[in-house]
Amino acid sequence: MEMEARGDLRSILPQLPVVLRGGALFWPAAAQEQLRALSLGPDVSRVTSGDVLADALSDLRQALALRALPARAAEGYALFFDDLLSRAHARDWFSDVLPRLARLLLRLPALLEGHYAGARAATGLRLLGSQDAGFVLLGQELAAALLACALFCLFPTAGRGEARLPAINFDALFSALTNNARQSQEHKVRCIAHYFERVTASTPAGFVSFERKVLPRGSLSGDVTYPDSDAWMKSSVPLCPFRVISSGLIEDEEEEALEVDFANKYLGGGALSRGCVQEEIRFMINPELIVGMLFMASMEDNEAIEIVGAERFSQYMGYGSSFRFVGDYLDTKPLDAMGRRKTRIVAIDALDCPTKLQYETSGLLREVNKAFVGFLDQSKHQFDVKPFQDSNSKDNHPSVNSVDCIGVSTGNWGCGAFGGNPEIKSMIQWLAASQAHRPFVNYYTFEDGSLRRLEEVIQWVLRHGWTVGELWHMIVEYSSQRLKRETFDGFLTWLLPEDNANNDADYMCE
């Protein structure tokens, strides 16, 4: 297919710094000349400091008809490369890493042309807007080139807000280094710098996929649709095994699992600004996740984003203000048949500061369906099984194909800055994973005190053989009592008072 005729390319071209002319992609001449000078090293480019680098980036932006680099961003680049990095480290950057990045950027038009030549329209790089279910498959080298554009702040910014796209250039990331920023901000940038050092030293050859998942609100042939409370109440699907893990991190999960990103509705959240909690940290240690911010519009209530194959490059410690880059990480996960690392990350955004809404049926339904669309593998349910079945159905267990999938690795989704209730959120995710026929949930409590009885309650529910519908009914009943101020107990204590739990344990031992 001719380049001009490709709808996928036409949709994303306004967001790219290259131009399409005569069936080929090009850098504008002035930008190409400046990139070529950078590629030849400091003897030609004269870029030997962060201060001069900021000037060079401003010149590049102006060659692309963009505004000069914001003053605070320029200060941030100068601060990082001239003060925060050691002199030897900065010298390596200007003599080696920066020229290699410029050479990679010079190859961006060819990498994009190769991508579109080899990609079917269904997998090509394109804008994936609201309710636009779709799949994009990118080579890691192309991902690195796109991230180099972000580092150099070369992406156009006009129209991104109207398209509900997050910011993609790194100017805000570097701006946030100034004015006595927390040390965690410096270490976020160190993670990014380390990624570029790795990919310029050895070009990665795998692939990363980005999928926008949509749970249709209307009936579509063969598809699972957005369930209402009655559908959840009638579900006879059995609850899946649920393992409670008090310490450890989702990204260190040993079993192959769908790893949950506690996301903002704008993919990446504050990764490219001042944010430094679960989602932002994951985007720093697996920087290829950032590429999705280029073309994924913000999520609505019936949408999730799944990313497969993002390689991890950095080791870290701490969280929030204590976050620190501590060195290289060698990702040894195997590749799948598509050349992607077997790291599957699903971004689902919880209600923000829900207070009473999280106990209303509408709020509960929004959260369980958000998790459900994230956990559901439509390809395994499209023809062989309906995940929601009538309670009288004899065939209420998933088929062989639908259980041939990986489990879910998650934790206190939406319970930190977003203010959700950990007891309710743990149950909601269990319901969603079970309804999606996931074979297990590994739940990291991060030593949250409110979940000290989670293991006990989980085992009690499993011993009694509850279904999804039965647990949903209890959550709705509990939430109704909370709203009416008829109970002030947490869900776990309300469901299984400690005296009853002891009696039940005695009974089980008889």
XYZ file of C-alpha atoms in Angstrom:
510
model
C 0.000 0.000 0.000
C 1.280 3.487 -0.871
C 2.321 5.520 2.165
C -0.134 8.339 1.378
C -3.027 5.866 1.279
C -2.389 4.392 4.719
C -5.031 5.527 7.184
C -2.893 4.454 10.140
C -0.009 6.719 9.090
C -2.342 9.622 8.284
C -3.866 9.429 11.766
C -0.534 9.646 13.604
C 1.423 11.901 11.205
C 0.281 15.181 12.849
C 1.828 13.866 16.100
C 5.222 13.087 14.497
C 8.119 15.469 13.727
C 8.695 14.037 10.228
C 6.931 14.968 6.980
C 5.463 12.820 4.198
C 6.354 13.875 0.679
C 6.373 11.925 -2.577
C 5.563 8.657 -0.868
C 8.474 8.914 1.585
C 9.085 10.254 5.083
C 11.699 12.948 5.728
C 13.076 15.193 8.409
C 12.701 18.851 7.419
C 16.017 19.917 5.866
C 17.060 22.284 8.659
C 16.348 19.673 11.343
C 18.225 16.993 9.436
C 21.265 19.235 9.123
C 21.317 19.871 12.875
C 20.831 16.194 13.692
C 23.707 15.337 11.366
C 25.961 17.785 13.227
C 24.985 16.228 16.569
C 25.681 12.772 15.147
C 29.290 13.720 14.370
C 30.123 14.384 18.000
C 31.218 17.405 20.020
C 34.093 18.320 17.688
C 31.465 19.290 15.116
C 28.340 20.010 17.162
C 30.194 21.846 19.984
C 27.741 20.256 22.444
C 29.888 19.559 25.501
C 27.552 20.614 28.316
C 23.920 20.474 29.346
C 23.648 24.206 28.846
C 24.779 23.966 25.214
C 22.616 20.862 24.710
C 19.546 22.862 25.749
C 20.444 25.503 23.151
C 20.852 22.801 20.507
C 17.450 21.341 21.357
C 15.874 24.796 21.087
C 17.420 25.203 17.644
C 16.104 21.785 16.603
C 12.619 22.659 17.811
C 12.658 25.921 15.893
C 13.721 24.003 12.765
C 10.505 22.014 13.230
C 8.423 25.192 13.668
C 8.067 24.534 17.413
C 8.665 27.052 20.168
C 12.068 27.215 21.821
C 12.644 24.886 24.755
C 10.936 26.347 27.851
C 13.390 28.185 30.127
C 12.858 25.877 33.117
C 13.350 22.813 30.932
C 16.617 24.299 29.649
C 17.667 24.828 33.274
C 16.793 21.206 34.010
C 18.919 19.817 31.164
C 21.835 21.996 32.277
C 21.396 20.959 35.915
C 21.279 17.249 35.155
C 24.183 17.011 32.720
C 26.412 19.695 34.264
C 25.836 19.243 38.007
C 24.066 15.975 38.836
C 26.083 13.677 36.589
C 29.772 13.202 37.288
C 32.127 14.887 34.830
C 33.239 11.512 33.440
C 29.639 10.363 33.012
C 28.620 13.594 31.274
C 31.684 13.404 29.021
C 30.609 9.903 27.914
C 27.151 11.220 27.156
C 28.337 14.062 24.945
C 31.047 12.087 23.167
C 29.210 8.804 22.692
C 25.546 8.511 23.749
C 24.308 11.800 22.290
C 25.874 11.248 18.813
C 24.433 7.724 18.736
C 20.991 9.080 19.617
C 21.277 11.643 16.822
C 22.186 8.861 14.370
C 19.176 6.878 15.585
C 16.955 9.899 14.989
C 18.353 10.343 11.481
C 17.146 6.798 10.835
C 13.648 7.479 12.171
C 12.068 8.053 8.719
C 13.532 4.776 7.449
C 12.456 2.930 10.605
C 8.915 4.228 10.191
C 8.836 3.305 6.500
C 10.086 -0.185 7.343
C 7.450 -0.467 10.041
C 4.602 0.433 7.686
C 6.000 -1.750 4.900
C 5.948 -4.772 7.198
C 2.862 -3.990 9.271
C -0.681 -4.901 8.442
C -3.103 -2.000 8.825
C -4.416 -3.687 11.978
C -1.016 -3.446 13.727
C 0.487 -0.236 12.318
C 1.387 2.784 14.432
C -1.698 4.996 14.578
C -3.770 7.145 16.876
C -5.978 4.966 19.090
C -8.713 7.242 20.341
C -11.598 6.718 22.703
C -13.624 3.538 21.990
C -11.184 2.623 19.210
C -10.244 -0.927 20.133
C -7.000 -1.814 18.418
C -3.476 -3.199 18.507
C -0.121 -1.613 17.601
C 3.076 -3.655 17.260
C 6.401 -1.787 17.301
C 9.995 -2.934 17.078
C 12.141 -1.991 20.069
C 14.501 -0.028 17.811
C 11.631 2.108 16.532
C 10.439 2.534 20.133
C 13.932 3.759 21.064
C 13.900 6.283 18.208
C 10.496 7.600 19.294
C 11.754 7.938 22.869
C 14.811 9.805 21.585
C 12.372 12.257 19.959
C 10.752 12.704 23.367
C 14.140 13.269 25.042
C 14.974 15.929 22.441
C 11.409 17.385 22.806
C 10.730 17.130 19.077
C 7.111 15.974 19.042
C 4.497 18.543 17.967
C 2.239 19.627 20.815
C -0.629 21.290 18.894
C -3.868 19.361 19.074
C -2.786 16.815 21.674
C -5.119 18.207 24.320
C -8.105 18.142 21.979
C -7.259 14.537 21.065
C -7.089 13.683 24.813
C -3.466 12.616 24.470
C -0.988 13.006 27.338
C 2.156 15.104 26.983
C 4.967 13.069 25.418
C 8.032 15.364 25.313
C 10.442 15.262 28.270
C 10.544 19.023 28.892
C 8.335 18.801 32.007
C 10.421 15.900 33.332
C 13.556 18.045 33.210
C 11.743 21.207 34.346
C 10.779 19.380 37.538
C 14.478 19.013 38.423
C 14.728 22.717 39.200
C 13.728 24.717 42.286
C 14.977 22.305 44.964
C 13.199 19.290 43.555
C 13.080 16.036 45.488
C 15.974 13.692 44.892
C 13.503 11.154 43.503
C 13.050 13.377 40.444
C 16.773 13.197 39.684
C 16.615 9.412 39.936
C 13.685 9.214 37.543
C 15.853 10.995 34.981
C 18.758 8.692 35.837
C 16.566 5.714 34.901
C 15.780 7.322 31.553
C 19.431 8.207 30.934
C 20.426 4.636 31.722
C 17.891 3.319 29.212
C 19.428 5.442 26.445
C 22.913 4.310 27.423
C 21.810 0.692 27.089
C 19.976 0.956 23.767
C 22.720 3.003 22.095
C 25.345 0.492 23.222
C 23.333 -2.505 21.970
C 20.223 -2.117 19.826
C 17.343 -4.256 21.130
C 15.718 -6.425 18.476
C 12.418 -7.487 20.018
C 8.890 -6.122 19.778
C 6.404 -4.358 22.050
C 2.638 -4.352 21.535
C 0.069 -1.848 22.738
C -3.608 -2.802 22.814
C -6.612 -0.625 23.547
C -9.247 -2.885 25.098
C -12.900 -1.821 24.987
C -15.894 -3.475 26.633
C -18.742 -2.438 24.290
C -21.745 -0.848 25.969
C -24.112 -2.174 23.295
C -24.591 -5.687 21.990
C -22.101 -6.675 19.315
C -22.100 -10.088 17.675
C -19.761 -12.492 19.442
C -18.419 -9.911 21.906
C -18.715 -9.644 25.669
C -20.510 -6.408 26.549
C -20.531 -4.067 29.553
C -22.381 -6.011 32.290
C -24.853 -4.429 34.686
C -25.257 -5.214 38.381
C -27.869 -7.859 37.666
C -25.442 -9.720 35.396
C -22.823 -9.757 38.141
C -25.429 -10.890 40.667
C -26.459 -13.837 38.475
C -22.940 -14.985 37.627
C -22.332 -18.599 38.582
C -18.623 -18.541 37.715
C -16.531 -19.968 40.588
C -14.019 -17.720 42.324
C -10.448 -18.409 41.260
C -7.519 -19.188 43.615
C -6.264 -16.062 45.400
C -2.804 -15.847 46.979
C -2.049 -13.109 49.514
C 1.563 -11.841 49.457
C 2.503 -9.366 52.184
C 5.893 -8.292 50.831
C 7.444 -7.963 47.401
C 6.595 -6.057 44.218
C 4.326 -6.760 41.269
C 7.161 -6.190 38.787
C 9.202 -8.922 40.517
C 6.421 -11.495 40.024
C 7.982 -14.923 39.429
C 4.947 -16.494 37.736
C 3.908 -15.330 34.302
C 0.960 -13.065 35.045
C -0.932 -10.029 33.853
C 0.712 -7.286 35.939
C -1.583 -4.427 36.908
C -0.541 -0.810 36.383
C -2.452 1.369 38.888
C -2.980 3.870 36.135
C -4.185 7.386 35.565
C -6.835 7.670 32.853
C -4.068 9.395 30.885
C -1.557 6.600 30.369
C 1.637 7.198 32.342
C 0.060 9.625 34.793
C 2.792 11.884 36.158
C 5.669 9.820 34.737
C 6.900 12.734 32.623
C 6.407 15.331 35.321
C 6.635 15.038 39.126
C 4.781 11.768 39.790
C 6.688 8.959 41.488
C 4.304 6.256 42.648
C 3.389 2.842 41.229
C 2.591 3.727 37.612
C 5.317 6.354 37.252
C 7.997 4.068 38.688
C 7.022 1.284 36.289
C 7.329 3.683 33.353
C 10.821 4.700 34.501
C 12.191 1.172 34.838
C 10.413 -0.046 31.654
C 10.693 3.131 29.526
C 9.191 1.563 26.391
C 5.843 1.912 28.183
C 6.181 5.674 27.603
C 5.818 5.139 23.836
C 2.124 4.375 24.366
C 1.653 7.944 25.587
C 2.342 9.110 22.026
C -0.797 7.588 20.514
C -3.123 6.288 23.283
C -5.904 8.729 24.178
C -7.199 8.837 27.751
C -9.289 5.904 28.928
C -13.020 5.952 29.508
C -14.812 3.768 32.059
C -15.116 0.795 29.695
C -11.498 0.825 28.476
C -8.086 -0.513 29.482
C -4.646 -0.579 27.846
C -2.525 -3.729 27.721
C 1.182 -3.552 26.854
C 3.215 -6.682 26.145
C 6.977 -6.923 25.766
C 8.276 -3.770 27.483
C 11.789 -4.581 28.648
C 12.997 -3.624 32.105
C 16.327 -1.767 32.181
C 16.731 -0.374 35.720
C 16.941 -1.615 39.277
C 15.545 0.640 41.994
C 14.673 0.999 45.630
C 12.184 3.144 47.527
C 8.842 4.680 46.628
C 7.586 8.202 46.203
C 10.113 10.688 47.581
C 12.460 7.834 48.575
C 12.664 6.415 45.019
C 16.263 5.803 43.888
C 17.863 4.350 40.760
C 20.386 1.791 41.968
C 21.792 0.311 38.773
C 21.384 -1.840 35.706
C 18.744 -4.555 35.408
C 19.160 -7.420 32.949
C 15.714 -8.590 31.865
C 15.889 -12.342 31.304
C 12.232 -13.007 30.540
C 11.815 -15.204 27.454
C 10.265 -14.035 24.192
C 6.908 -15.141 22.847
C 6.138 -16.147 19.268
C 5.798 -12.470 18.273
C 9.241 -11.558 19.633
C 7.846 -9.818 22.734
C 9.191 -10.347 26.237
C 6.686 -12.235 28.328
C 5.879 -9.189 30.424
C 2.190 -8.291 30.191
C 1.134 -5.037 31.843
C -2.456 -3.826 31.948
C -3.255 -0.183 32.744
C -6.576 0.330 34.534
C -7.542 3.628 36.156
C -9.522 3.619 39.396
C -12.008 6.234 40.586
C -10.128 9.252 41.931
C -11.039 10.211 45.518
C -14.361 8.322 45.337
C -15.419 8.780 49.038
C -19.102 7.708 49.122
C -19.216 6.843 45.416
C -17.124 3.717 45.981
C -20.020 2.283 48.060
C -22.777 3.200 45.624
C -23.786 0.520 43.135
C -22.776 2.775 40.229
C -19.287 3.176 41.697
C -18.896 -0.527 42.449
C -20.054 -1.366 38.940
C -17.677 1.123 37.378
C -14.699 -0.357 39.255
C -15.500 -4.032 38.690
C -16.114 -3.449 34.978
C -12.907 -1.414 34.677
C -10.957 -4.335 36.152
C -12.940 -6.805 34.053
C -12.109 -5.147 30.729
C -8.456 -5.069 31.794
C -8.395 -8.743 32.775
C -10.584 -10.098 29.976
C -8.949 -11.730 26.972
C -11.591 -11.178 24.288
C -9.869 -13.563 21.876
C -10.458 -16.440 24.278
C -14.091 -15.582 24.962
C -15.270 -14.377 21.588
C -16.726 -17.644 20.322
C -16.207 -20.476 22.811
C -17.751 -19.175 26.031
C -19.922 -16.406 27.391
C -18.307 -15.176 30.622
C -21.689 -14.155 32.047
C -24.079 -17.034 32.185
C -27.471 -17.602 33.710
C -27.292 -19.114 37.171
C -29.305 -22.113 35.927
C -26.790 -22.947 33.212
C -25.104 -26.313 33.610
C -22.124 -25.171 31.581
C -20.916 -22.499 33.977
C -17.215 -23.343 33.866
C -14.823 -21.904 31.282
C -13.879 -23.998 28.285
C -10.415 -25.451 27.795
C -9.395 -22.507 25.601
C -10.594 -19.867 28.037
C -8.563 -21.202 30.963
C -5.418 -21.480 28.877
C -4.242 -18.061 30.023
C -2.119 -16.454 32.701
C -3.216 -15.181 36.096
C -3.287 -11.657 37.517
C -0.637 -10.009 39.688
C -2.023 -6.962 41.463
C -2.354 -5.101 44.745
C -4.015 -2.073 46.320
C -5.252 -0.566 43.055
C -6.602 2.969 43.485
C -5.933 2.971 47.225
C -3.004 5.357 47.586
C -3.308 8.874 46.224
C -6.695 7.942 44.720
C -8.154 7.182 48.164
C -9.934 3.880 47.514
C -10.845 1.252 50.120
C -8.292 -1.624 49.983
C -10.746 -4.220 51.310
C -13.324 -3.436 48.626
C -10.735 -3.086 45.859
C -9.208 -6.482 46.646
C -12.626 -8.131 46.382
C -13.535 -6.278 43.184
C -10.342 -7.407 41.483
C -10.971 -10.998 42.618
C -14.438 -10.857 41.081
C -13.143 -9.419 37.802
C -10.287 -11.911 37.478
C -12.588 -14.834 38.224
C -15.230 -13.631 35.776
C -12.519 -13.235 33.126
C -11.551 -16.879 33.802
C -8.068 -16.017 34.974
C -6.561 -19.042 36.742
C -5.284 -17.158 39.802
C -4.753 -13.813 41.517
C -1.478 -13.008 43.260
C -2.283 -10.067 45.523
C 0.492 -7.891 47.000
C -0.822 -6.127 50.100
C 2.306 -3.945 50.569
C 1.810 -4.685 54.313
C -1.400 -2.619 54.460
C -2.774 -3.047 57.986
C -6.407 -3.043 56.848
C -5.736 -6.290 54.944
C -4.272 -8.277 57.848
C -7.247 -10.693 57.712
C -7.429 -10.903 53.909
C -5.872 -14.389 53.731
C -8.227 -15.686 56.423
C -11.331 -14.336 54.712
C -10.236 -15.526 51.273
C -9.765 -19.066 52.541
C -13.149 -18.975 54.315
C -14.906 -17.876 51.121
C -13.123 -20.518 49.034
C -13.957 -23.277 51.536
C -17.619 -22.376 51.196
C -17.431 -22.531 47.389
C -18.829 -19.088 46.663
C -19.443 -17.905 43.131
C -18.803 -14.488 41.630
C -22.484 -13.655 41.980
C -22.584 -14.543 45.661
C -19.559 -12.416 46.530
C -20.908 -9.513 44.448
C -24.183 -9.723 46.370
C -22.330 -9.454 49.693
C -20.271 -6.468 48.515
C -23.432 -4.648 47.386
C -25.170 -5.425 50.691
C -22.191 -4.276 52.765
C -21.846 -1.079 50.740
C -25.538 -0.301 51.207
C -25.108 -0.629 54.969
C -22.037 1.632 54.880
C -23.978 4.322 53.051
C -26.844 4.067 55.543
C -24.324 4.196 58.417
C -25.627 0.838 59.655
C -22.060 -0.464 59.898
C -18.657 1.109 60.364
C -16.706 -2.140 60.132
C -14.373 -2.881 57.279
C -15.699 -5.352 54.723
C -13.517 -8.222 55.927
C -14.726 -7.908 59.531
C -18.327 -7.347 58.428
C -18.253 -10.477 56.282
C -16.449 -12.647 58.810
C -16.451 -11.298 62.383
C -13.449 -12.608 64.283
C -15.598 -14.632 66.712
C -17.346 -16.359 63.807
C -14.023 -17.028 62.139
C -12.763 -18.771 65.287
C -15.936 -20.819 65.544
C -15.685 -21.788 61.891
C -12.067 -22.840 62.389
C -13.082 -25.005 65.362
C -15.842 -26.577 63.304
C -13.420 -27.352 60.448
C -11.116 -29.141 62.902
C -13.813 -31.416 64.323
